[in-house]
Coordinates of C-alpha atoms in Angstrom, one line a residue:
M1 CA 100.7 -158.2 106.4
D2 CA 97.8 -160.2 107.8
Q3 CA 99.7 -163.5 107.5
L4 CA 102.9 -162.0 108.8
C5 CA 101.2 -160.5 111.9
A6 CA 99.4 -163.8 112.5
A7 CA 102.7 -165.7 112.3
A8 CA 104.5 -163.2 114.6
E9 CA 101.5 -163.2 116.9
V10 CA 101.2 -159.4 116.9
S11 CA 98.6 -157.0 115.8
K12 CA 98.9 -154.9 112.7
R13 CA 99.1 -151.9 114.9
T14 CA 102.1 -153.3 116.7
A15 CA 103.8 -154.2 113.5
Y16 CA 103.3 -150.7 112.1
Q17 CA 104.7 -149.2 115.3
H18 CA 107.9 -151.0 114.5
F19 CA 107.9 -150.6 110.7
T20 CA 106.1 -147.6 109.1
S21 CA 105.5 -149.6 105.9
K22 CA 105.8 -153.0 104.3
D23 CA 108.8 -151.8 102.3
E24 CA 110.6 -150.8 105.5
L25 CA 109.9 -154.3 106.9
V26 CA 111.3 -155.9 103.7
A27 CA 114.4 -153.7 104.0
E28 CA 115.0 -154.8 107.5
Y29 CA 114.5 -158.5 106.5
L30 CA 117.1 -158.2 103.8
R31 CA 119.5 -156.3 106.0
R32 CA 119.5 -159.3 108.4
F33 CA 119.1 -162.1 105.8
D34 CA 122.6 -163.4 104.9
P35 CA 125.5 -161.3 106.1
T36 CA 127.9 -164.1 105.5
V37 CA 127.4 -164.3 101.8
L38 CA 127.0 -168.1 101.1
S39 CA 129.4 -169.1 103.9
D40 CA 128.2 -172.7 103.6
V41 CA 129.9 -172.7 100.2
F42 CA 132.8 -170.3 100.3
D43 CA 134.1 -171.2 103.8
R44 CA 134.3 -174.9 103.1
T45 CA 137.8 -176.2 103.7
D46 CA 137.1 -179.7 102.3
L47 CA 136.9 -178.3 98.7
T48 CA 139.4 -176.8 96.4
P49 CA 138.7 -173.2 95.2
R50 CA 137.6 -174.6 91.9
E51 CA 135.2 -177.0 93.6
R52 CA 133.8 -174.2 95.7
L53 CA 133.0 -172.2 92.6
L54 CA 131.0 -175.1 91.3
A55 CA 129.4 -175.8 94.7
A56 CA 127.8 -172.4 94.5
F57 CA 125.5 -173.9 91.8
D58 CA 124.4 -176.8 94.0
I59 CA 121.0 -175.2 94.8
P60 CA 117.9 -177.4 95.0
P61 CA 115.1 -176.4 92.6
T62 CA 112.8 -176.2 95.6
A63 CA 114.8 -173.3 97.0
P64 CA 112.8 -170.1 97.1
L65 CA 113.7 -167.3 94.7
C66 CA 116.5 -165.2 96.0
P67 CA 114.9 -162.7 98.4
Y68 CA 117.2 -160.0 97.0
I69 CA 116.0 -160.5 93.4
A70 CA 112.4 -160.7 94.6
A71 CA 112.7 -157.5 96.6
A72 CA 114.4 -155.6 93.7
V73 CA 111.7 -156.7 91.3
E74 CA 108.9 -155.7 93.6
L75 CA 110.4 -152.4 94.7
H76 CA 110.5 -150.0 91.8
D77 CA 112.6 -147.4 93.6
P78 CA 116.3 -148.0 93.1
Q79 CA 117.0 -145.6 96.1
H80 CA 114.9 -147.7 98.5
P81 CA 117.0 -149.2 101.3
A82 CA 115.9 -152.7 100.3
S83 CA 117.1 -152.0 96.8
Q84 CA 120.4 -150.9 98.1
Y85 CA 120.7 -154.0 100.3
A86 CA 119.9 -156.1 97.2
R87 CA 122.6 -154.4 95.2
D88 CA 125.1 -154.7 98.1
Y89 CA 124.4 -158.4 98.5
K90 CA 124.7 -159.1 94.7
K91 CA 128.0 -157.3 94.6
A92 CA 129.2 -159.2 97.6
V93 CA 128.3 -162.6 96.0
A94 CA 130.3 -161.6 92.8
A95 CA 133.2 -160.5 95.1
R96 CA 133.2 -163.8 96.9
L97 CA 133.2 -165.6 93.6
A98 CA 136.0 -163.4 92.3
D99 CA 138.0 -164.0 95.5
T100 CA 137.6 -167.7 95.1
A101 CA 138.5 -167.5 91.4
R102 CA 141.6 -165.6 92.4
E103 CA 142.5 -168.2 94.9
A104 CA 142.0 -170.9 92.2
G105 CA 144.4 -169.1 89.9
S106 CA 142.2 -167.2 87.5
A107 CA 144.0 -164.5 85.4
D108 CA 140.8 -162.3 85.5
P109 CA 139.0 -163.2 88.7
E110 CA 136.6 -160.2 88.7
Q111 CA 135.4 -161.1 85.2
L112 CA 134.9 -164.8 86.2
G113 CA 133.1 -163.7 89.4
E114 CA 130.7 -161.5 87.5
Q115 CA 130.1 -164.3 84.9
L116 CA 129.3 -166.8 87.6
A117 CA 127.1 -164.4 89.5
L118 CA 125.1 -163.8 86.3
L119 CA 124.7 -167.5 85.8
L120 CA 123.5 -168.0 89.4
D121 CA 121.0 -165.2 89.2
G122 CA 119.8 -166.3 85.8
A123 CA 119.4 -169.9 87.0
A124 CA 117.4 -168.7 90.0
A125 CA 115.1 -166.6 87.8
R126 CA 114.6 -169.4 85.2
T127 CA 114.0 -172.0 87.8
R128 CA 111.2 -169.8 89.3
V129 CA 109.6 -168.6 86.1
L130 CA 109.8 -172.0 84.3
D131 CA 109.1 -174.1 87.3
A132 CA 112.1 -176.3 86.2
D133 CA 115.5 -176.8 87.6
A134 CA 117.9 -174.5 85.7
F135 CA 120.8 -175.0 88.1
P136 CA 122.4 -178.1 86.4
T137 CA 122.5 -176.2 83.1
A138 CA 124.0 -173.2 84.8
A139 CA 126.5 -175.4 86.6
A140 CA 127.6 -177.0 83.2
S141 CA 128.0 -173.5 81.8
A142 CA 130.0 -172.5 84.9
A143 CA 132.3 -175.5 84.5
V144 CA 133.2 -174.4 81.0
L145 CA 133.8 -170.8 82.1
I146 CA 135.9 -172.0 85.0
D147 CA 137.9 -174.5 82.9
N148 CA 138.6 -171.7 80.4
A149 CA 139.6 -169.2 83.1
I150 CA 141.6 -171.4 85.5
P151 CA 144.4 -173.7 84.4
A152 CA 143.9 -177.3 85.7
T153 CA 146.4 -178.5 88.2
A154 CA 147.8 -181.9 88.8
D155 CA 145.6 -182.2 92.0
D156 CA 142.5 -181.5 89.9
D157 CA 143.5 -184.1 87.3
R158 CA 144.0 -186.7 90.1
R159 CA 140.6 -185.9 91.6
R160 CA 138.9 -186.3 88.3
E161 CA 140.6 -189.7 87.7
G162 CA 139.5 -190.8 91.2
V163 CA 135.9 -189.8 90.4
S164 CA 135.8 -191.4 87.0
S165 CA 137.4 -194.7 88.1

């Protein structure tokens, strides 16, 4: 709290007048963090749906741990508002992945969305714990899942040929 109050240039008393606890502050932070759910990936029009699914794994190893995972780990109360925000966000990520998988032609987009969400969260945790970039391995696993779940199209084949030439 000391560092936060110093950065915000407010006293602790002022901070606690707005937020009755640190947990309440964390909940408010998460509520405002990313309401668009990875719009920089899912709203791209220059990529096919299949490419957007893979682009979700293009996360630099220096990115901080997902704040929703961090909050859920720190807060041991599943009923806490921050825990609920974390659950809602993680469900929203899986839903965006499933929507994109559906757009790409997956026969079971919800399953693929859940699988890819699990890979993303696992890569984030492993990157943090091991201090090593786990996203390339997760992206390779995601590519296998995507290739098995979504039939390739002629456009995909032409793009691959253009990349490999």
